[in-house]
mmCIF file of C-alpha atoms and ligand atoms in Angstrom:
data_model
loop_
_atom_site.group_PDB
_atom_site.id
_atom_site.type_symbol
_atom_site.label_atom_id
_atom_site.label_comp_id
_atom_site.label_asym_id
_atom_site.label_seq_id
_atom_site.Cartn_x
_atom_site.Cartn_y
_atom_site.Cartn_z
ATOM 1 C CA UNK T 1 21.673 -6.357 24.727
ATOM 2 C CA UNK T 2 23.529 -5.506 21.543
ATOM 3 C CA UNK T 3 27.289 -5.292 21.464
ATOM 4 C CA UNK T 4 27.365 -2.152 19.374
ATOM 5 C CA UNK T 5 28.890 0.692 21.355
ATOM 6 C CA UNK T 6 29.131 4.434 20.980
ATOM 7 C CA UNK T 7 32.676 5.049 19.791
ATOM 8 C CA UNK T 8 32.705 8.784 19.256
ATOM 9 C CA UNK T 9 30.148 10.950 20.948
ATOM 10 C CA UNK T 10 29.329 14.586 20.559
ATOM 11 C CA UNK T 11 30.915 15.615 17.312
ATOM 12 C CA UNK T 12 28.381 18.352 16.628
ATOM 13 C CA UNK T 13 26.108 16.254 18.829
ATOM 14 C CA UNK T 14 26.308 13.307 16.419
ATOM 15 C CA UNK T 15 26.767 9.808 17.800
ATOM 16 C CA UNK T 16 28.762 7.344 15.731
ATOM 17 C CA UNK T 17 27.969 3.722 16.550
ATOM 18 C CA UNK T 18 29.980 0.779 15.234
ATOM 19 C CA UNK T 19 27.465 -1.890 14.161
ATOM 20 C CA UNK T 20 29.903 -4.194 12.312
ATOM 21 C CA UNK T 21 33.569 -3.789 11.348
ATOM 22 C CA UNK T 22 32.475 -2.160 8.064
ATOM 23 C CA UNK T 23 29.037 -0.812 9.014
ATOM 24 C CA UNK T 24 28.486 2.238 11.242
ATOM 25 C CA UNK T 25 25.425 4.205 12.286
ATOM 26 C CA UNK T 26 25.418 7.974 12.696
ATOM 27 C CA UNK T 27 22.667 9.325 14.946
ATOM 28 C CA UNK T 28 21.688 12.875 15.837
ATOM 29 C CA UNK T 29 21.384 14.435 12.364
ATOM 30 C CA UNK T 30 17.667 13.859 11.869
ATOM 31 C CA UNK T 31 17.219 10.277 10.717
ATOM 32 C CA UNK T 32 19.712 7.558 11.559
ATOM 33 C CA UNK T 33 22.379 7.312 8.866
ATOM 34 C CA UNK T 34 24.065 4.020 7.969
ATOM 35 C CA UNK T 35 27.532 3.850 6.394
ATOM 36 C CA UNK T 36 28.808 0.623 4.816
ATOM 37 C CA UNK T 37 32.332 0.832 3.398
ATOM 38 C CA UNK T 38 35.189 -1.108 1.851
ATOM 39 C CA UNK T 39 37.542 -1.100 -1.114
ATOM 40 C CA UNK T 40 34.797 0.047 -3.520
ATOM 41 C CA UNK T 41 33.927 3.102 -1.429
ATOM 42 C CA UNK T 42 31.114 3.984 0.966
ATOM 43 C CA UNK T 43 27.389 3.342 0.654
ATOM 44 C CA UNK T 44 25.401 5.768 2.810
ATOM 45 C CA UNK T 45 21.765 5.046 3.653
ATOM 46 C CA UNK T 46 19.846 8.260 4.364
ATOM 47 C CA UNK T 47 21.595 11.617 4.593
ATOM 48 C CA UNK T 48 19.985 13.357 7.568
ATOM 49 C CA UNK T 49 18.805 16.960 7.640
ATOM 50 C CA UNK T 50 20.124 19.709 5.406
ATOM 51 C CA UNK T 51 21.378 21.727 8.378
ATOM 52 C CA UNK T 52 23.500 18.850 9.721
ATOM 53 C CA UNK T 53 24.940 17.772 6.359
ATOM 54 C CA UNK T 54 28.421 19.230 6.949
ATOM 55 C CA UNK T 55 28.651 17.438 10.293
ATOM 56 C CA UNK T 56 27.465 14.207 8.665
ATOM 57 C CA UNK T 57 30.146 14.455 5.957
ATOM 58 C CA UNK T 58 32.778 15.082 8.654
ATOM 59 C CA UNK T 59 31.547 12.053 10.606
ATOM 60 C CA UNK T 60 31.687 9.840 7.488
ATOM 61 C CA UNK T 61 35.247 11.055 6.837
ATOM 62 C CA UNK T 62 36.230 9.866 10.310
ATOM 63 C CA UNK T 63 34.723 6.440 9.654
ATOM 64 C CA UNK T 64 36.392 5.888 6.276
ATOM 65 C CA UNK T 65 38.713 7.670 3.874
ATOM 66 C CA UNK T 66 37.054 5.840 0.964
ATOM 67 C CA UNK T 67 34.925 8.000 -1.356
ATOM 68 C CA UNK T 68 31.158 7.995 -0.917
ATOM 69 C CA UNK T 69 29.690 6.172 -3.935
ATOM 70 C CA UNK T 70 25.996 5.916 -3.160
ATOM 71 C CA UNK T 71 23.414 7.695 -1.060
ATOM 72 C CA UNK T 72 20.255 5.566 -0.685
ATOM 73 C CA UNK T 73 17.062 7.319 0.491
ATOM 74 C CA UNK T 74 14.614 5.195 2.481
ATOM 75 C CA UNK T 75 11.820 7.788 1.986
ATOM 76 C CA UNK T 76 11.374 11.427 0.912
ATOM 77 C CA UNK T 77 11.187 12.823 4.465
ATOM 78 C CA UNK T 78 13.227 16.014 4.835
ATOM 79 C CA UNK T 79 15.188 14.629 7.789
ATOM 80 C CA UNK T 80 16.291 11.709 5.578
ATOM 81 C CA UNK T 81 16.959 13.450 2.233
ATOM 82 C CA UNK T 82 17.881 16.980 3.376
ATOM 83 C CA UNK T 83 21.581 16.112 3.348
ATOM 84 C CA UNK T 84 21.484 14.411 -0.073
ATOM 85 C CA UNK T 85 23.202 17.184 -2.018
ATOM 86 C CA UNK T 86 26.131 17.782 0.340
ATOM 87 C CA UNK T 87 26.754 14.110 1.082
ATOM 88 C CA UNK T 88 26.609 13.174 -2.622
ATOM 89 C CA UNK T 89 28.872 16.059 -3.631
ATOM 90 C CA UNK T 90 31.355 15.032 -0.936
ATOM 91 C CA UNK T 91 31.537 11.689 -2.766
ATOM 92 C CA UNK T 92 32.648 10.568 -6.183
ATOM 93 C CA UNK T 93 30.799 8.719 -8.913
ATOM 94 C CA UNK T 94 31.770 5.108 -9.566
ATOM 95 C CA UNK T 95 31.529 5.804 -13.272
ATOM 96 C CA UNK T 96 34.371 8.038 -14.361
ATOM 97 C CA UNK T 97 35.792 8.893 -17.720
ATOM 98 C CA UNK T 98 39.452 9.703 -18.291
ATOM 99 C CA UNK T 99 38.482 13.242 -19.178
ATOM 100 C CA UNK T 100 40.509 15.579 -16.955
ATOM 101 C CA UNK T 101 37.740 18.188 -17.020
ATOM 102 C CA UNK T 102 35.316 15.733 -15.500
ATOM 103 C CA UNK T 103 33.102 15.957 -18.571
ATOM 104 C CA UNK T 104 31.052 12.892 -19.202
ATOM 105 C CA UNK T 105 31.159 11.851 -15.581
ATOM 106 C CA UNK T 106 27.791 10.850 -14.220
ATOM 107 C CA UNK T 107 26.169 13.211 -11.703
ATOM 108 C CA UNK T 108 28.853 15.839 -12.356
ATOM 109 C CA UNK T 109 31.267 13.549 -10.594
ATOM 110 C CA UNK T 110 29.220 13.285 -7.394
ATOM 111 C CA UNK T 111 28.015 10.073 -5.754
ATOM 112 C CA UNK T 112 24.788 8.563 -7.061
ATOM 113 C CA UNK T 113 21.551 9.084 -5.118
ATOM 114 C CA UNK T 114 19.248 6.051 -5.247
ATOM 115 C CA UNK T 115 15.587 5.780 -4.193
ATOM 116 C CA UNK T 116 12.267 4.222 -5.030
ATOM 117 C CA UNK T 117 10.631 5.993 -7.966
ATOM 118 C CA UNK T 118 7.933 7.583 -5.795
ATOM 119 C CA UNK T 119 10.615 9.452 -3.830
ATOM 120 C CA UNK T 120 12.020 10.988 -7.012
ATOM 121 C CA UNK T 121 8.527 11.898 -8.239
ATOM 122 C CA UNK T 122 7.700 13.649 -4.989
ATOM 123 C CA UNK T 123 11.038 15.429 -4.620
ATOM 124 C CA UNK T 124 11.010 16.673 -8.211
ATOM 125 C CA UNK T 125 7.364 17.831 -7.968
ATOM 126 C CA UNK T 126 6.338 17.107 -11.561
ATOM 127 C CA UNK T 127 2.775 18.282 -11.031
ATOM 128 C CA UNK T 128 3.766 21.893 -11.660
ATOM 129 C CA UNK T 129 4.358 22.797 -8.027
ATOM 130 C CA UNK T 130 7.819 23.986 -7.132
ATOM 131 C CA UNK T 131 10.050 21.403 -5.516
ATOM 132 C CA UNK T 132 10.881 21.822 -1.838
ATOM 133 C CA UNK T 133 14.312 20.364 -2.572
ATOM 134 C CA UNK T 134 17.147 21.657 -4.811
ATOM 135 C CA UNK T 135 17.680 19.734 -8.044
ATOM 136 C CA UNK T 136 21.101 18.501 -6.908
ATOM 137 C CA UNK T 137 19.441 16.656 -4.015
ATOM 138 C CA UNK T 138 17.086 14.644 -6.211
ATOM 139 C CA UNK T 139 17.757 10.927 -6.748
ATOM 140 C CA UNK T 140 19.914 10.273 -9.804
ATOM 141 C CA UNK T 141 18.758 6.654 -9.970
ATOM 142 C CA UNK T 142 15.324 5.350 -9.093
ATOM 143 C CA UNK T 143 13.746 1.926 -9.220
ATOM 144 C CA UNK T 144 10.163 0.697 -9.295
ATOM 145 C CA UNK T 145 10.625 -3.072 -9.109
ATOM 146 C CA UNK T 146 10.414 -5.052 -5.867
ATOM 147 C CA UNK T 147 14.159 -5.342 -5.504
ATOM 148 C CA UNK T 148 17.162 -3.418 -6.746
ATOM 149 C CA UNK T 149 20.497 -5.039 -6.072
ATOM 150 C CA UNK T 150 24.159 -4.087 -6.084
ATOM 151 C CA UNK T 151 27.363 -5.882 -5.173
ATOM 152 C CA UNK T 152 29.815 -3.527 -3.488
ATOM 153 C CA UNK T 153 32.536 -3.935 -0.881
ATOM 154 C CA UNK T 154 32.398 -7.712 -1.181
ATOM 155 C CA UNK T 155 28.727 -8.159 -0.383
ATOM 156 C CA UNK T 156 25.311 -8.252 -1.931
ATOM 157 C CA UNK T 157 23.185 -5.214 -1.169
ATOM 158 C CA UNK T 158 19.429 -5.530 -1.642
ATOM 159 C CA UNK T 159 17.317 -2.403 -1.835
ATOM 160 C CA UNK T 160 13.743 -3.578 -1.294
ATOM 161 C CA UNK T 161 10.674 -1.532 -2.099
ATOM 162 C CA UNK T 162 8.013 -2.227 0.548
ATOM 163 C CA UNK T 163 4.936 -0.502 -0.874
ATOM 164 C CA UNK T 164 2.355 1.576 0.971
ATOM 165 C CA UNK T 165 3.773 1.310 4.505
ATOM 166 C CA UNK T 166 5.134 4.549 6.055
ATOM 167 C CA UNK T 167 4.706 6.068 2.563
ATOM 168 C CA UNK T 168 4.462 4.539 -0.927
ATOM 169 C CA UNK T 169 8.182 5.124 -1.525
ATOM 170 C CA UNK T 170 9.783 3.192 1.338
ATOM 171 C CA UNK T 171 13.021 1.332 0.758
ATOM 172 C CA UNK T 172 14.697 -1.131 3.099
ATOM 173 C CA UNK T 173 18.393 -1.820 2.548
ATOM 174 C CA UNK T 174 19.770 -5.281 3.389
ATOM 175 C CA UNK T 175 23.537 -5.739 3.611
ATOM 176 C CA UNK T 176 23.665 -9.507 3.213
ATOM 177 C CA UNK T 177 27.171 -10.447 4.388
ATOM 178 C CA UNK T 178 27.252 -7.852 7.151
ATOM 179 C CA UNK T 179 23.780 -9.077 8.143
ATOM 180 C CA UNK T 180 22.455 -5.573 8.742
ATOM 181 C CA UNK T 181 19.018 -4.345 7.626
ATOM 182 C CA UNK T 182 18.320 -0.618 7.400
ATOM 183 C CA UNK T 183 14.589 -0.181 7.925
ATOM 184 C CA UNK T 184 13.928 3.549 7.531
ATOM 185 C CA UNK T 185 10.797 4.918 9.175
ATOM 186 C CA UNK T 186 8.867 1.655 8.805
ATOM 187 C CA UNK T 187 10.574 1.035 12.141
ATOM 188 C CA UNK T 188 10.688 4.151 14.343
ATOM 189 C CA UNK T 189 11.591 3.346 17.933
ATOM 190 C CA UNK T 190 10.913 6.905 19.074
ATOM 191 C CA UNK T 191 7.171 6.888 18.313
ATOM 192 C CA UNK T 192 4.237 5.023 16.836
ATOM 193 C CA UNK T 193 4.958 4.318 13.152
ATOM 194 C CA UNK T 194 4.154 7.288 10.948
ATOM 195 C CA UNK T 195 1.548 5.886 8.547
ATOM 196 C CA UNK T 196 1.301 8.804 6.149
ATOM 197 C CA UNK T 197 -1.890 8.166 4.200
ATOM 198 C CA UNK T 198 -1.495 11.392 2.196
ATOM 199 C CA UNK T 199 1.782 10.002 0.840
ATOM 200 C CA UNK T 200 0.370 6.575 0.078
ATOM 201 C CA UNK T 201 1.097 4.874 3.385
ATOM 202 C CA UNK T 202 -1.334 2.294 4.846
ATOM 203 C CA UNK T 203 -1.813 0.246 7.969
ATOM 204 C CA UNK T 204 -1.755 -3.098 6.158
ATOM 205 C CA UNK T 205 1.344 -2.059 4.215
ATOM 206 C CA UNK T 206 3.024 -1.066 7.476
ATOM 207 C CA UNK T 207 2.220 -4.439 9.061
ATOM 208 C CA UNK T 208 3.345 -6.277 5.915
ATOM 209 C CA UNK T 209 6.600 -4.297 5.928
ATOM 210 C CA UNK T 210 7.254 -5.070 9.605
ATOM 211 C CA UNK T 211 6.598 -8.749 8.878
ATOM 212 C CA UNK T 212 9.120 -8.580 6.054
ATOM 213 C CA UNK T 213 11.705 -7.104 8.445
ATOM 214 C CA UNK T 214 11.006 -9.942 10.889
ATOM 215 C CA UNK T 215 11.590 -12.430 8.046
ATOM 216 C CA UNK T 216 14.826 -10.794 6.914
ATOM 217 C CA UNK T 217 16.301 -10.845 10.422
ATOM 218 C CA UNK T 218 17.608 -13.917 12.228
ATOM 219 C CA UNK T 219 18.030 -13.969 16.023
ATOM 220 C CA UNK T 220 20.864 -15.725 17.817
ATOM 221 C CA UNK T 221 19.443 -19.252 17.996
ATOM 222 C CA UNK T 222 19.952 -21.962 19.149
ATOM 223 C CA UNK T 223 22.833 -20.445 21.168
ATOM 224 C CA UNK T 224 20.751 -17.661 22.657
ATOM 225 C CA UNK T 225 23.428 -16.770 25.202
ATOM 226 C CA UNK T 226 25.695 -15.582 22.393
ATOM 227 C CA UNK T 227 25.534 -12.019 21.278
ATOM 228 C CA UNK T 228 24.738 -12.057 17.589
ATOM 229 C CA UNK T 229 22.062 -12.258 14.975
ATOM 230 C CA UNK T 230 20.912 -9.719 12.440
ATOM 231 C CA UNK T 231 21.008 -6.039 13.355
ATOM 232 C CA UNK T 232 18.101 -3.861 12.235
ATOM 233 C CA UNK T 233 18.745 -0.113 12.110
ATOM 234 C CA UNK T 234 15.513 1.867 12.557
ATOM 235 C CA UNK T 235 14.769 5.275 11.043
ATOM 236 C CA UNK T 236 15.096 6.732 14.538
ATOM 237 C CA UNK T 237 16.237 5.219 17.823
ATOM 238 C CA UNK T 238 18.671 2.512 18.878
ATOM 239 C CA UNK T 239 19.947 -0.467 16.885
ATOM 240 C CA UNK T 240 17.478 -3.383 17.106
ATOM 241 C CA UNK T 241 17.475 -7.151 16.804
ATOM 242 C CA UNK T 242 14.690 -9.388 15.493
ATOM 243 C CA UNK T 243 12.877 -9.536 18.838
ATOM 244 C CA UNK T 244 12.641 -5.734 18.946
ATOM 245 C CA UNK T 245 10.992 -5.772 15.511
ATOM 246 C CA UNK T 246 8.606 -8.536 16.592
ATOM 247 C CA UNK T 247 7.577 -6.484 19.633
ATOM 248 C CA UNK T 248 7.049 -3.362 17.515
ATOM 249 C CA UNK T 249 4.960 -5.311 14.981
ATOM 250 C CA UNK T 250 2.907 -6.890 17.776
ATOM 251 C CA UNK T 251 2.268 -3.433 19.238
ATOM 252 C CA UNK T 252 0.900 -2.208 15.893
ATOM 253 C CA UNK T 253 -1.273 -5.301 15.384
ATOM 254 C CA UNK T 254 -2.678 -5.200 18.943
ATOM 255 C CA UNK T 255 -3.706 -1.555 18.521
ATOM 256 C CA UNK T 256 -5.123 -2.391 15.067
ATOM 257 C CA UNK T 257 -7.242 -5.173 16.623
ATOM 258 C CA UNK T 258 -8.548 -2.854 19.345
ATOM 259 C CA UNK T 259 -9.542 -0.177 16.818
ATOM 260 C CA UNK T 260 -11.149 -2.813 14.625
ATOM 261 C CA UNK T 261 -13.199 -4.216 17.520
ATOM 262 C CA UNK T 262 -14.438 -0.727 18.391
ATOM 263 C CA UNK T 263 -15.389 -0.071 14.778
ATOM 264 C CA UNK T 264 -17.361 -3.319 14.649
ATOM 265 C CA UNK T 265 -19.418 -1.948 17.538
ATOM 266 C CA UNK T 266 -20.213 1.056 15.366
ATOM 267 C CA UNK T 267 -18.003 3.510 17.227
ATOM 268 C CA UNK T 268 -17.044 6.765 15.523
ATOM 269 C CA UNK T 269 -13.454 7.971 15.369
ATOM 270 C CA UNK T 270 -14.106 10.202 18.406
ATOM 271 C CA UNK T 271 -15.474 7.190 20.316
ATOM 272 C CA UNK T 272 -12.469 5.126 19.298
ATOM 273 C CA UNK T 273 -10.087 7.861 20.477
ATOM 274 C CA UNK T 274 -11.907 8.059 23.826
ATOM 275 C CA UNK T 275 -11.578 4.290 24.275
ATOM 276 C CA UNK T 276 -7.765 4.725 24.276
ATOM 277 C CA UNK T 277 -6.741 1.837 22.008
ATOM 278 C CA UNK T 278 -3.058 2.687 22.538
ATOM 279 C CA UNK T 279 -3.237 1.942 26.252
ATOM 280 C CA UNK T 280 -0.070 0.258 27.499
ATOM 281 C CA UNK T 281 1.990 1.728 24.655
ATOM 282 C CA UNK T 282 1.213 5.455 24.699
ATOM 283 C CA UNK T 283 3.731 6.199 27.454
ATOM 284 C CA UNK T 284 6.539 4.747 25.389
ATOM 285 C CA UNK T 285 5.576 5.691 21.833
ATOM 286 C CA UNK T 286 2.841 8.304 22.157
ATOM 287 C CA UNK T 287 2.812 12.094 21.961
ATOM 288 C CA UNK T 288 0.147 14.719 22.668
ATOM 289 C CA UNK T 289 1.835 17.334 20.500
ATOM 290 C CA UNK T 290 4.309 17.500 17.652
ATOM 291 C CA UNK T 291 4.409 16.169 14.106
ATOM 292 C CA UNK T 292 2.939 12.724 14.883
ATOM 293 C CA UNK T 293 0.570 12.523 17.831
ATOM 294 C CA UNK T 294 -1.119 9.469 19.280
ATOM 295 C CA UNK T 295 -4.430 10.798 17.943
ATOM 296 C CA UNK T 296 -3.002 11.059 14.420
ATOM 297 C CA UNK T 297 -1.764 7.462 14.644
ATOM 298 C CA UNK T 298 -5.180 6.177 15.770
ATOM 299 C CA UNK T 299 -6.886 8.239 13.056
ATOM 300 C CA UNK T 300 -4.584 6.743 10.413
ATOM 301 C CA UNK T 301 -5.515 3.228 11.571
ATOM 302 C CA UNK T 302 -9.217 4.134 11.567
ATOM 303 C CA UNK T 303 -9.028 5.584 8.040
ATOM 304 C CA UNK T 304 -7.045 2.567 6.802
ATOM 305 C CA UNK T 305 -9.646 0.132 8.182
ATOM 306 C CA UNK T 306 -12.750 1.985 7.033
HETATM 307 ZN ZN1 ZN L 401 12.311 9.709 9.851
#
């Protein structure tokens, strides 16, 4: 069991969980939200839904009086980026001028919003469609290399682009000294992983990304009786350790193998669905209705393998 405890429940139904002395998780506002803070300010990973943004800002204020400097988006899902504008505007840019009017300040003085380039492209809808998100919620900084790094609050922060997993714009954020990895929806403890093929996600990318999370995390060995090791914060659900990630990855690979075996026998997607390849896991992660059903998960695997 992890030592992290709920320290302040039910502020607008948000749970604030202390993960490390300077790293907290806020749950209940859509996606999990991670707050790392120190003398340089606060780095916030994911911003939750638009409707809960005021409550999220209030929760961050209770965690630290330091200004929010960065919002990092792990994907372009509305329950992760919906709060971008309010959380960023509640913060303050790291790059100020001495101009009293605030002219020349980056982002109009607000905190920076950082994401993989694909998130910015999708949120800004450059193909002529209108954007579902207001301009002030779009990332102000994007990156397209494998790794973007920062050094804030006395530790290295790696923002890693894991391509074509949940979507093609997934970022994982690794706080190196705190030893906390923020996984986004690559790791979703509340359901089967959402492999969104229409947004560039893929089964192999998802498995590769889970393997990368396993590699980044270190369990408490050889003194297994001690509480410790790397904490991995999923997009949704409770704080995990390396073994939780291993189990989740094994679940995905076992279901992949079952679907693959059925396909080798020439089974159609309907046949594969009837064979129930998610058996043993559907009770925990499956759903018959909603945004991501068990059938949609199996179909995504089938399409990825074909
Ligand atoms: Zn999510």
